[in-house]
Amino acid sequence: MALFGTVDAISKDDDAWLAQAVQLAVENVAAGGGPFGAIVVHDGEVVASGVNRVTHDLDPTAHAEVVAIRAACQALGTFSLAGSMLYSSCEPCPLCLAAALWSRVDRVVFAADRDDAARGGFDDRAFYDLFGSDRATWPTSVRNLRVEGCESPFDAWLARPDRTPY
Amino acid sequence: MALFGTVDAISKDDDAWLAQAVQLAVENVAAGGGPFGAIVVHDGEVVASGVNRVTHDLDPTAHAEVVAIRAACQALGTFSLAGSMLYSSCEPCPLCLAAALWSRVDRVVFAADRDDAARGGFDDRAFYDLFGSDRATWPTSVRNLRVEGCESPFDAWLARPDRTPY
């Protein structure tokens, strides 16, 4: 596994950053969007924010944290947010938590949780439950068919000395 | 949980769709990108494809499946891919698998798996292992701070009779 940050100290600013994410979430509901907001903080400054834009953008991946991570990478000119922190109005769902891992942020701090989201009618908790269960029991079929040549992309990748890992 | 599809029959075309996804992955390596490709199939037709664009787009969420799902939604004019199938050259990582769940595709079929990805130096398997472990043991800090008012976005959401669930 690539190295990523281990900063775990409570910041005196955590409450303020979370309040900002919650405020974004409330405002997004007023604007017709989903009740989620997030910000990315780097060196004590907000470098990007995001709100849930799934229905607005017709994009099921446009969750607040994903939107904020994408925007932060654009703002900083990098695909790695190592050294940054992600604050979210609600517990990141598996999509958003994995996005946070891939983005290499040092810390994730959230306010409400999957049970609050479930009260709002959202599947965050249901999807966490699926991730903790045997895929064979999922309502969505997830199946592996190991077709001939399926390893060839990785062979090609490893054969490129100029590849950019991430 | 919202309902989603339960189509689980093996399609005689599965091998061909997977071969197409693998070919996209190989071509993407030749173009300087990551070794991953995906397609979304609806009514027997490819409606969108995606390749890994993380380093090209400076977007840690631009995995092949996410790119394909976003493109399919744009092509079909919807934030729900119920009735569609996602084919990927490699096992979707937690980000991509959760994106598939949120997109409501009926089926996910993949060729290579997380162990092949690990051979290529990718963290898919490592992140699956994290999802299966106690967050307190993660190298990335993920912390809940239940600030005052954190439920207010959901209160606002439930108070809107014209909200669009997803």
mmCIF file of C-alpha atoms in Angstrom:
data_model
loop_
_atom_site.group_PDB
_atom_site.id
_atom_site.type_symbol
_atom_site.label_atom_id
_atom_site.label_comp_id
_atom_site.label_asym_id
_atom_site.label_seq_id
_atom_site.Cartn_x
_atom_site.Cartn_y
_atom_site.Cartn_z
ATOM 1 C CA MET A 1 0.000 0.000 0.000
ATOM 2 C CA ALA A 2 1.251 3.480 -0.751
ATOM 3 C CA LEU A 3 1.986 5.558 2.293
ATOM 4 C CA PHE A 4 -0.515 8.092 3.444
ATOM 5 C CA GLY A 5 -0.834 10.448 6.361
ATOM 6 C CA THR A 6 -1.396 9.508 9.957
ATOM 7 C CA VAL A 7 -2.274 12.905 11.444
ATOM 8 C CA ASP A 8 -4.880 12.153 14.065
ATOM 9 C CA ALA A 9 -4.782 15.050 16.485
ATOM 10 C CA ILE A 10 -8.046 16.855 17.159
ATOM 11 C CA SER A 11 -7.773 20.298 15.650
ATOM 12 C CA LYS A 12 -9.271 23.185 17.572
ATOM 13 C CA ASP A 13 -10.767 24.216 14.252
ATOM 14 C CA ASP A 14 -12.572 20.911 13.609
ATOM 15 C CA ASP A 15 -15.875 22.189 14.980
ATOM 16 C CA ALA A 16 -15.711 25.296 12.809
ATOM 17 C CA TRP A 17 -14.867 23.358 9.643
ATOM 18 C CA LEU A 18 -17.689 20.910 10.317
ATOM 19 C CA ALA A 19 -20.122 23.750 10.948
ATOM 20 C CA GLN A 20 -19.161 25.139 7.549
ATOM 21 C CA ALA A 21 -19.825 21.764 5.878
ATOM 22 C CA VAL A 22 -23.196 21.485 7.642
ATOM 23 C CA GLN A 23 -24.117 24.993 6.526
ATOM 24 C CA LEU A 24 -23.312 24.049 2.908
ATOM 25 C CA ALA A 25 -25.589 21.031 3.277
ATOM 26 C CA VAL A 26 -28.484 23.133 4.589
ATOM 27 C CA GLU A 27 -28.026 25.664 1.798
ATOM 28 C CA ASN A 28 -27.949 22.894 -0.794
ATOM 29 C CA VAL A 29 -31.324 21.630 0.336
ATOM 30 C CA ALA A 30 -32.693 25.147 -0.048
ATOM 31 C CA ALA A 31 -31.261 25.123 -3.586
ATOM 32 C CA GLY A 32 -33.048 21.849 -4.384
ATOM 33 C CA GLY A 33 -30.111 19.482 -3.863
ATOM 34 C CA GLY A 34 -29.316 16.691 -1.419
ATOM 35 C CA PRO A 35 -28.569 17.360 2.267
ATOM 36 C CA PHE A 36 -24.804 16.937 2.138
ATOM 37 C CA GLY A 37 -21.836 19.319 2.147
ATOM 38 C CA ALA A 38 -18.061 18.925 2.392
ATOM 39 C CA ILE A 39 -14.890 20.986 2.367
ATOM 40 C CA VAL A 40 -11.209 20.236 1.844
ATOM 41 C CA VAL A 41 -8.787 22.106 4.088
ATOM 42 C CA HIS A 42 -5.092 22.479 3.350
ATOM 43 C CA ASP A 43 -2.656 24.478 5.480
ATOM 44 C CA GLY A 44 -5.526 25.923 7.491
ATOM 45 C CA GLU A 45 -7.390 27.215 4.440
ATOM 46 C CA VAL A 46 -10.463 25.924 2.617
ATOM 47 C CA VAL A 47 -9.210 24.998 -0.853
ATOM 48 C CA ALA A 48 -12.478 23.571 -2.156
ATOM 49 C CA SER A 49 -16.024 22.769 -1.176
ATOM 50 C CA GLY A 50 -18.692 20.486 -2.544
ATOM 51 C CA VAL A 51 -22.374 19.777 -2.209
ATOM 52 C CA ASN A 52 -24.437 16.854 -3.391
ATOM 53 C CA ARG A 53 -25.299 17.392 -7.063
ATOM 54 C CA VAL A 54 -26.589 13.916 -8.005
ATOM 55 C CA THR A 55 -30.007 14.991 -9.218
ATOM 56 C CA HIS A 56 -28.879 18.388 -10.493
ATOM 57 C CA ASP A 57 -26.002 17.045 -12.590
ATOM 58 C CA LEU A 58 -27.549 13.635 -13.396
ATOM 59 C CA ASP A 59 -24.437 12.100 -11.841
ATOM 60 C CA PRO A 60 -24.857 9.397 -9.182
ATOM 61 C CA THR A 61 -21.219 9.904 -8.153
ATOM 62 C CA ALA A 62 -21.591 13.646 -7.497
ATOM 63 C CA HIS A 63 -21.660 13.267 -3.733
ATOM 64 C CA ALA A 64 -20.475 16.253 -1.696
ATOM 65 C CA GLU A 65 -17.139 14.684 -0.740
ATOM 66 C CA VAL A 66 -16.402 13.529 -4.297
ATOM 67 C CA VAL A 67 -17.240 16.979 -5.647
ATOM 68 C CA ALA A 68 -15.005 18.607 -3.013
ATOM 69 C CA ILE A 69 -12.114 16.197 -3.659
ATOM 70 C CA ARG A 70 -12.295 16.783 -7.417
ATOM 71 C CA ALA A 71 -12.400 20.531 -6.941
ATOM 72 C CA ALA A 72 -9.520 20.488 -4.459
ATOM 73 C CA CYS A 73 -7.339 18.523 -6.875
ATOM 74 C CA GLN A 74 -8.097 21.025 -9.612
ATOM 75 C CA ALA A 75 -7.351 23.936 -7.278
ATOM 76 C CA LEU A 76 -4.056 22.436 -6.121
ATOM 77 C CA GLY A 77 -3.051 20.982 -9.503
ATOM 78 C CA THR A 78 -2.500 17.464 -8.210
ATOM 79 C CA PHE A 79 -4.177 14.058 -8.000
ATOM 80 C CA SER A 80 -2.947 13.617 -4.405
ATOM 81 C CA LEU A 81 -4.413 15.476 -1.452
ATOM 82 C CA ALA A 82 -1.799 14.210 0.999
ATOM 83 C CA GLY A 83 -1.522 16.915 3.633
ATOM 84 C CA SER A 84 -5.169 17.917 3.281
ATOM 85 C CA MET A 85 -8.201 17.145 5.439
ATOM 86 C CA LEU A 86 -11.751 16.362 4.393
ATOM 87 C CA TYR A 87 -14.654 17.625 6.485
ATOM 88 C CA SER A 88 -18.128 16.341 5.729
ATOM 89 C CA SER A 89 -21.555 17.194 7.076
ATOM 90 C CA CYS A 90 -22.311 13.470 7.218
ATOM 91 C CA GLU A 91 -20.382 10.212 7.418
ATOM 92 C CA PRO A 92 -18.895 9.506 3.995
ATOM 93 C CA CYS A 93 -20.669 6.610 2.284
ATOM 94 C CA PRO A 94 -18.458 3.793 0.912
ATOM 95 C CA LEU A 95 -18.093 5.716 -2.373
ATOM 96 C CA CYS A 96 -16.906 8.835 -0.601
ATOM 97 C CA LEU A 97 -14.742 7.062 1.963
ATOM 98 C CA ALA A 98 -12.950 5.152 -0.788
ATOM 99 C CA ALA A 99 -12.567 8.401 -2.737
ATOM 100 C CA ALA A 100 -10.957 9.891 0.367
ATOM 101 C CA LEU A 101 -8.525 6.952 0.564
ATOM 102 C CA TRP A 102 -7.596 7.223 -3.118
ATOM 103 C CA SER A 103 -7.164 10.981 -2.735
ATOM 104 C CA ARG A 104 -4.686 10.335 0.117
ATOM 105 C CA VAL A 105 -6.141 12.970 2.440
ATOM 106 C CA ASP A 106 -4.622 12.768 5.920
ATOM 107 C CA ARG A 107 -7.852 12.950 7.867
ATOM 108 C CA VAL A 108 -11.594 12.631 7.414
ATOM 109 C CA VAL A 109 -13.891 14.254 9.955
ATOM 110 C CA PHE A 110 -17.667 14.015 9.762
ATOM 111 C CA ALA A 111 -20.669 15.306 11.743
ATOM 112 C CA ALA A 112 -23.896 13.341 11.252
ATOM 113 C CA ASP A 113 -23.711 9.620 10.506
ATOM 114 C CA ARG A 114 -25.196 6.838 8.386
ATOM 115 C CA ASP A 115 -28.184 6.554 10.721
ATOM 116 C CA ASP A 116 -29.069 10.199 10.217
ATOM 117 C CA ALA A 117 -28.747 9.638 6.462
ATOM 118 C CA ALA A 118 -31.058 6.623 6.710
ATOM 119 C CA ARG A 119 -33.635 8.813 8.446
ATOM 120 C CA GLY A 120 -33.438 11.037 5.371
ATOM 121 C CA GLY A 121 -34.144 8.028 3.151
ATOM 122 C CA PHE A 122 -30.587 7.506 1.898
ATOM 123 C CA ASP A 123 -28.852 4.167 1.384
ATOM 124 C CA ASP A 124 -25.507 4.928 3.038
ATOM 125 C CA ARG A 125 -26.144 2.517 5.907
ATOM 126 C CA ALA A 126 -27.668 -0.097 3.601
ATOM 127 C CA PHE A 127 -24.597 0.007 1.356
ATOM 128 C CA TYR A 128 -22.235 -0.263 4.336
ATOM 129 C CA ASP A 129 -24.225 -3.324 5.360
ATOM 130 C CA LEU A 130 -23.797 -4.770 1.864
ATOM 131 C CA PHE A 131 -20.029 -4.178 1.989
ATOM 132 C CA GLY A 132 -19.981 -6.172 5.211
ATOM 133 C CA SER A 133 -21.908 -9.096 3.725
ATOM 134 C CA ASP A 134 -21.277 -11.860 1.188
ATOM 135 C CA ARG A 135 -21.685 -10.514 -2.342
ATOM 136 C CA ALA A 136 -23.611 -13.650 -3.257
ATOM 137 C CA THR A 137 -26.434 -12.295 -1.085
ATOM 138 C CA TRP A 138 -26.546 -8.857 -2.725
ATOM 139 C CA PRO A 139 -29.619 -7.767 -4.683
ATOM 140 C CA THR A 140 -27.212 -6.426 -7.312
ATOM 141 C CA SER A 141 -25.344 -9.189 -9.092
ATOM 142 C CA VAL A 142 -21.549 -8.764 -8.926
ATOM 143 C CA ARG A 143 -19.829 -11.515 -10.853
ATOM 144 C CA ASN A 144 -16.272 -12.418 -11.867
ATOM 145 C CA LEU A 145 -15.684 -13.937 -15.306
ATOM 146 C CA ARG A 146 -11.989 -14.397 -15.811
ATOM 147 C CA VAL A 147 -11.855 -14.010 -19.584
ATOM 148 C CA GLU A 148 -8.707 -14.840 -21.515
ATOM 149 C CA GLY A 149 -6.259 -11.947 -21.576
ATOM 150 C CA CYS A 150 -7.726 -10.232 -18.534
ATOM 151 C CA GLU A 151 -4.243 -9.800 -17.069
ATOM 152 C CA SER A 152 -2.884 -8.117 -20.186
ATOM 153 C CA PRO A 153 -3.626 -4.522 -19.068
ATOM 154 C CA PHE A 154 -1.404 -5.064 -16.024
ATOM 155 C CA ASP A 155 1.316 -6.683 -18.119
ATOM 156 C CA ALA A 156 1.238 -3.657 -20.413
ATOM 157 C CA TRP A 157 1.272 -1.326 -17.391
ATOM 158 C CA LEU A 158 4.271 -3.001 -15.755
ATOM 159 C CA ALA A 159 6.121 -2.989 -19.068
ATOM 160 C CA ARG A 160 5.998 0.827 -19.170
ATOM 161 C CA PRO A 161 8.949 2.284 -17.268
ATOM 162 C CA ASP A 162 7.425 5.763 -17.611
ATOM 163 C CA ARG A 163 4.113 4.847 -15.947
ATOM 164 C CA THR A 164 2.686 7.254 -13.366
ATOM 165 C CA PRO A 165 1.566 5.370 -10.246
ATOM 166 C CA TYR A 166 -1.182 6.785 -8.055
ATOM 167 C CA MET B 1 -33.188 0.701 0.762
ATOM 168 C CA ALA B 2 -34.500 1.679 -2.643
ATOM 169 C CA LEU B 3 -35.239 -1.211 -4.929
ATOM 170 C CA PHE B 4 -32.746 -2.168 -7.557
ATOM 171 C CA GLY B 5 -32.453 -4.895 -10.136
ATOM 172 C CA THR B 6 -31.864 -8.547 -9.499
ATOM 173 C CA VAL B 7 -31.032 -9.754 -13.015
ATOM 174 C CA ASP B 8 -28.412 -12.412 -12.482
ATOM 175 C CA ALA B 9 -28.527 -14.604 -15.560
ATOM 176 C CA ILE B 10 -25.262 -15.116 -17.408
ATOM 177 C CA SER B 11 -25.529 -13.348 -20.741
ATOM 178 C CA LYS B 12 -24.057 -15.049 -23.749
ATOM 179 C CA ASP B 13 -22.526 -11.676 -24.538
ATOM 180 C CA ASP B 14 -20.710 -11.298 -21.212
ATOM 181 C CA ASP B 15 -17.400 -12.539 -22.607
ATOM 182 C CA ALA B 16 -17.576 -10.134 -25.525
ATOM 183 C CA TRP B 17 -18.428 -7.138 -23.345
ATOM 184 C CA LEU B 18 -15.596 -7.985 -20.969
ATOM 185 C CA ALA B 19 -13.168 -8.383 -23.849
ATOM 186 C CA GLN B 20 -14.139 -4.900 -24.957
ATOM 187 C CA ALA B 21 -13.479 -3.497 -21.476
ATOM 188 C CA VAL B 22 -10.094 -5.253 -21.343
ATOM 189 C CA GLN B 23 -9.200 -3.858 -24.775
ATOM 190 C CA LEU B 24 -10.014 -0.339 -23.529
ATOM 191 C CA ALA B 25 -7.710 -0.922 -20.565
ATOM 192 C CA VAL B 26 -4.828 -2.045 -22.775
ATOM 193 C CA GLU B 27 -5.310 0.930 -25.075
ATOM 194 C CA ASN B 28 -5.398 3.294 -22.111
ATOM 195 C CA VAL B 29 -1.997 2.087 -20.944
ATOM 196 C CA ALA B 30 -0.657 2.756 -24.440
ATOM 197 C CA ALA B 31 -2.093 6.271 -24.127
ATOM 198 C CA GLY B 32 -0.302 6.817 -20.807
ATOM 199 C CA GLY B 33 -3.209 6.098 -18.469
ATOM 200 C CA GLY B 34 -3.981 3.450 -15.890
ATOM 201 C CA PRO B 35 -4.725 -0.192 -16.842
ATOM 202 C CA PHE B 36 -8.492 -0.117 -16.381
ATOM 203 C CA GLY B 37 -11.475 0.056 -18.748
ATOM 204 C CA ALA B 38 -15.247 -0.243 -18.361
ATOM 205 C CA ILE B 39 -18.422 -0.074 -20.397
ATOM 206 C CA VAL B 40 -22.102 0.381 -19.593
ATOM 207 C CA VAL B 41 -24.526 -1.728 -21.632
ATOM 208 C CA HIS B 42 -28.227 -0.969 -21.947
ATOM 209 C CA ASP B 43 -30.666 -2.944 -24.091
ATOM 210 C CA GLY B 44 -27.789 -4.822 -25.707
ATOM 211 C CA GLU B 45 -25.934 -1.678 -26.750
ATOM 212 C CA VAL B 46 -22.869 0.051 -25.324
ATOM 213 C CA VAL B 47 -24.137 3.419 -24.128
ATOM 214 C CA ALA B 48 -20.861 4.636 -22.616
ATOM 215 C CA SER B 49 -17.299 3.607 -21.906
ATOM 216 C CA GLY B 50 -14.630 4.810 -19.536
ATOM 217 C CA VAL B 51 -10.943 4.437 -18.867
ATOM 218 C CA ASN B 52 -8.881 5.388 -15.869
ATOM 219 C CA ARG B 53 -8.057 9.094 -16.109
ATOM 220 C CA VAL B 54 -6.737 9.761 -12.583
ATOM 221 C CA THR B 55 -3.324 11.078 -13.569
ATOM 222 C CA HIS B 56 -4.481 12.618 -16.857
ATOM 223 C CA ASP B 57 -7.361 14.585 -15.341
ATOM 224 C CA LEU B 58 -5.801 15.114 -11.884
ATOM 225 C CA ASP B 59 -8.895 13.427 -10.455
ATOM 226 C CA PRO B 60 -8.430 10.567 -7.974
ATOM 227 C CA THR B 61 -12.072 9.565 -8.540
ATOM 228 C CA ALA B 62 -11.729 9.216 -12.331
ATOM 229 C CA HIS B 63 -11.655 5.425 -12.254
ATOM 230 C CA ALA B 64 -12.834 3.625 -15.378
ATOM 231 C CA GLU B 65 -16.156 2.536 -13.875
ATOM 232 C CA VAL B 66 -16.906 5.988 -12.450
ATOM 233 C CA VAL B 67 -16.087 7.606 -15.793
ATOM 234 C CA ALA B 68 -18.320 5.103 -17.604
ATOM 235 C CA ILE B 69 -21.209 5.533 -15.145
ATOM 236 C CA ARG B 70 -21.066 9.322 -15.405
ATOM 237 C CA ALA B 71 -20.950 9.158 -19.200
ATOM 238 C CA ALA B 72 -23.823 6.667 -19.350
ATOM 239 C CA CYS B 73 -25.995 8.919 -17.194
ATOM 240 C CA GLN B 74 -25.260 11.859 -19.463
ATOM 241 C CA ALA B 75 -26.008 9.740 -22.552
ATOM 242 C CA LEU B 76 -29.297 8.460 -21.133
ATOM 243 C CA GLY B 77 -30.295 11.716 -19.420
ATOM 244 C CA THR B 78 -30.822 10.149 -16.009
ATOM 245 C CA PHE B 79 -29.152 9.680 -12.636
ATOM 246 C CA SER B 80 -30.360 6.051 -12.486
ATOM 247 C CA LEU B 81 -28.889 3.260 -14.568
ATOM 248 C CA ALA B 82 -31.495 0.701 -13.495
ATOM 249 C CA GLY B 83 -31.774 -1.718 -16.403
ATOM 250 C CA SER B 84 -28.120 -1.262 -17.383
ATOM 251 C CA MET B 85 -25.085 -3.473 -16.797
ATOM 252 C CA LEU B 86 -21.536 -2.465 -15.943
ATOM 253 C CA TYR B 87 -18.624 -4.451 -17.383
ATOM 254 C CA SER B 88 -15.143 -3.760 -16.046
ATOM 255 C CA SER B 89 -11.716 -5.039 -17.016
ATOM 256 C CA CYS B 90 -10.937 -5.473 -13.314
ATOM 257 C CA GLU B 91 -12.860 -5.936 -10.085
ATOM 258 C CA PRO B 92 -14.357 -2.588 -9.102
ATOM 259 C CA CYS B 93 -12.586 -1.099 -6.090
ATOM 260 C CA PRO B 94 -14.783 0.041 -3.165
ATOM 261 C CA LEU B 95 -15.169 3.464 -4.814
ATOM 262 C CA CYS B 96 -16.372 1.923 -8.064
ATOM 263 C CA LEU B 97 -18.516 -0.769 -6.487
ATOM 264 C CA ALA B 98 -20.301 1.814 -4.357
ATOM 265 C CA ALA B 99 -20.703 4.006 -7.452
ATOM 266 C CA ALA B 100 -22.311 1.018 -9.169
ATOM 267 C CA LEU B 101 -24.726 0.597 -6.247
ATOM 268 C CA TRP B 102 -25.676 4.275 -6.238
ATOM 269 C CA SER B 103 -26.110 4.198 -10.013
ATOM 270 C CA ARG B 104 -28.583 1.290 -9.569
ATOM 271 C CA VAL B 105 -27.142 -0.817 -12.394
ATOM 272 C CA ASP B 106 -28.660 -4.305 -12.460
ATOM 273 C CA ARG B 107 -25.419 -6.226 -12.810
ATOM 274 C CA VAL B 108 -21.664 -5.767 -12.453
ATOM 275 C CA VAL B 109 -19.352 -8.181 -14.291
ATOM 276 C CA PHE B 110 -15.579 -7.977 -14.039
ATOM 277 C CA ALA B 111 -12.577 -9.844 -15.504
ATOM 278 C CA ALA B 112 -9.330 -9.490 -13.514
ATOM 279 C CA ASP B 113 -9.530 -9.048 -9.748
ATOM 280 C CA ARG B 114 -8.046 -7.139 -6.817
ATOM 281 C CA ASP B 115 -5.024 -9.464 -6.719
ATOM 282 C CA ASP B 116 -4.160 -8.666 -10.331
ATOM 283 C CA ALA B 117 -4.500 -4.983 -9.473
ATOM 284 C CA ALA B 118 -2.171 -5.455 -6.488
ATOM 285 C CA ARG B 119 0.402 -6.996 -8.824
ATOM 286 C CA GLY B 120 0.190 -3.750 -10.803
ATOM 287 C CA GLY B 121 0.897 -1.777 -7.621
ATOM 288 C CA PHE B 122 -2.658 -0.596 -6.995
ATOM 289 C CA ASP B 123 -4.379 -0.353 -3.601
ATOM 290 C CA ASP B 124 -7.724 -1.952 -4.482
ATOM 291 C CA ARG B 125 -7.062 -5.003 -2.306
ATOM 292 C CA ALA B 126 -5.544 -2.906 0.470
ATOM 293 C CA PHE B 127 -8.617 -0.669 0.551
ATOM 294 C CA TYR B 128 -10.975 -3.674 0.592
ATOM 295 C CA ASP B 129 -8.971 -4.928 3.560
ATOM 296 C CA LEU B 130 -9.419 -1.558 5.283
ATOM 297 C CA PHE B 131 -13.175 -1.660 4.686
ATOM 298 C CA GLY B 132 -13.216 -5.027 6.425
ATOM 299 C CA SER B 133 -11.271 -3.769 9.454
ATOM 300 C CA ASP B 134 -11.917 -1.465 12.401
ATOM 301 C CA ARG B 135 -11.520 2.166 11.338
ATOM 302 C CA ALA B 136 -9.586 2.849 14.535
ATOM 303 C CA THR B 137 -6.756 0.790 13.016
ATOM 304 C CA TRP B 138 -6.651 2.692 9.709
ATOM 305 C CA PRO B 139 -3.600 4.748 8.778
ATOM 306 C CA THR B 140 -6.026 7.463 7.644
ATOM 307 C CA SER B 141 -7.890 9.011 10.552
ATOM 308 C CA VAL B 142 -11.681 8.869 10.128
ATOM 309 C CA ARG B 143 -13.403 10.562 13.010
ATOM 310 C CA ASN B 144 -16.952 11.486 14.019
ATOM 311 C CA LEU B 145 -17.550 14.786 15.803
ATOM 312 C CA ARG B 146 -21.247 15.240 16.322
ATOM 313 C CA VAL B 147 -21.401 19.025 16.232
ATOM 314 C CA GLU B 148 -24.542 20.887 17.211
ATOM 315 C CA GLY B 149 -26.999 21.162 14.347
ATOM 316 C CA CYS B 150 -25.535 18.269 12.392
ATOM 317 C CA GLU B 151 -29.017 16.827 11.860
ATOM 318 C CA SER B 152 -30.380 20.073 10.446
ATOM 319 C CA PRO B 153 -29.659 19.237 6.764
ATOM 320 C CA PHE B 154 -31.865 16.146 7.081
ATOM 321 C CA ASP B 155 -34.581 18.094 8.874
ATOM 322 C CA ALA B 156 -34.523 20.615 6.025
ATOM 323 C CA TRP B 157 -34.561 17.796 3.465
ATOM 324 C CA LEU B 158 -37.544 16.008 5.022
ATOM 325 C CA ALA B 159 -39.402 19.308 5.287
ATOM 326 C CA ARG B 160 -39.312 19.713 1.492
ATOM 327 C CA PRO B 161 -42.264 17.927 -0.101
ATOM 328 C CA ASP B 162 -40.738 18.560 -3.548
ATOM 329 C CA ARG B 163 -37.419 16.831 -2.789
ATOM 330 C CA THR B 164 -35.988 14.456 -5.397
ATOM 331 C CA PRO B 165 -34.856 11.206 -3.768
ATOM 332 C CA TYR B 166 -32.098 9.150 -5.372
#
